[in-house]
Amino acid sequence: MKKILISLSALVFMILGPWAMNASAAPVRMADGQLFDAAFYAQNNPDVVAAFGTNTDWLYLHYVICGKAEGRLPYAQTSDTPGAPSSETDFDPVYYAAKYPDVAAVFGNDPALLRMHYDTCGKAEGRFPNAAAENGGTPAPAAVTVAAPAVSDSGFEMQVLELVNAERAKYGLAPLAWDPVNLGPGAAVRAREISSVFSHTRPDGTSCFTAVSNPGALGENIAAGQRTPQQVMNSWMNSSGHRANILNAAYTRLGVGYYYASSSPYGHYWVQMFSS
């Protein structure tokens, strides 16, 4: 065990290098450009503290390797965060995902994908790259009418599709095809909706299936609180009704929605939409 800990400590040094720091009450910009508040991270992720303690080196290592992909926040989302991006050219992925949940529903919380959206679409749509630009800077050009962004073919949504087809393969069932036109966008809408009303009934009182336009048999699975595709698949497969949808031989297509709402009780929201 001692040798393992020594090896892991060496790994931390290689990743964090000489800029490793003690826990602080405010975020600082790390050498890789990421803002990180160790005290905030520890307070909001007690499961991480239980496993890694409160040492800043270990907390940031967890964020880099696991936390970022799981949608955990590296610092509190406030407009006056010390060291936060302050110019039009600075891009803050945490701010961007929280400010524009429609973008986060499609691209998740991956900083590279969020920056790509801002560069290719968001700037032209009049979106802000950071809180300073919104509160005091000059916004990007006025919004223009553009087509809705296509559902992401990478990230959590596609990982869920792969996991679904892996489960179906165990039972000799045909894989489900991704539906980027109907079920994918519908599931993305539903993921946002269940963050406020966790039900198969939509906030307007209609059936969940009014979010899609599709003939034939339809099915929906919803879940909340799971941080990763594997965790949510485990939950669904351990529930008879959700499992039945995943292993329904009549279904041929799938759309998946994922939405992260930092201020909500569960944070992570998931939807599967099935169709024959």
PDB file of C-alpha atoms in Angstrom, residues 5 23 32 58 74 84 106 113 124 130 142 153 177 228 241 249 255 269:
ATOM      1  CA  LEU A   5       0.656   5.736  -2.372  1.00  0.00           C
ATOM      2  CA  ALA A  23      -6.662  24.515  -0.219  1.00  0.00           C
ATOM      3  CA  ASP A  32      -3.376  24.525 -17.474  1.00  0.00           C
ATOM      4  CA  TRP A  58      -5.581  15.066  -4.707  1.00  0.00           C
ATOM      5  CA  PRO A  74     -14.405  23.320 -10.143  1.00  0.00           C
ATOM      6  CA  ALA A  84     -12.360  34.692 -13.491  1.00  0.00           C
ATOM      7  CA  VAL A 106     -26.329  18.987 -26.449  1.00  0.00           C
ATOM      8  CA  LEU A 113     -16.925  21.265 -27.103  1.00  0.00           C
ATOM      9  CA  ALA A 124     -22.879  34.953 -33.942  1.00  0.00           C
ATOM     10  CA  ASN A 130     -17.926  34.817 -19.613  1.00  0.00           C
ATOM     11  CA  ALA A 142     -26.893  40.754 -32.344  1.00  0.00           C
ATOM     12  CA  ASP A 153     -22.777  12.508 -31.645  1.00  0.00           C
ATOM     13  CA  ALA A 177     -29.870   3.160 -34.112  1.00  0.00           C
ATOM     14  CA  THR A 228     -21.907   9.065 -15.416  1.00  0.00           C
ATOM     15  CA  GLY A 241     -39.647  -1.257 -16.013  1.00  0.00           C
ATOM     16  CA  ALA A 249     -37.087  -6.245 -29.132  1.00  0.00           C
ATOM     17  CA  GLY A 255     -32.412   9.219 -28.485  1.00  0.00           C
ATOM     18  CA  TYR A 269     -30.737  14.430 -15.418  1.00  0.00           C
TER      19      TYR A 269
END
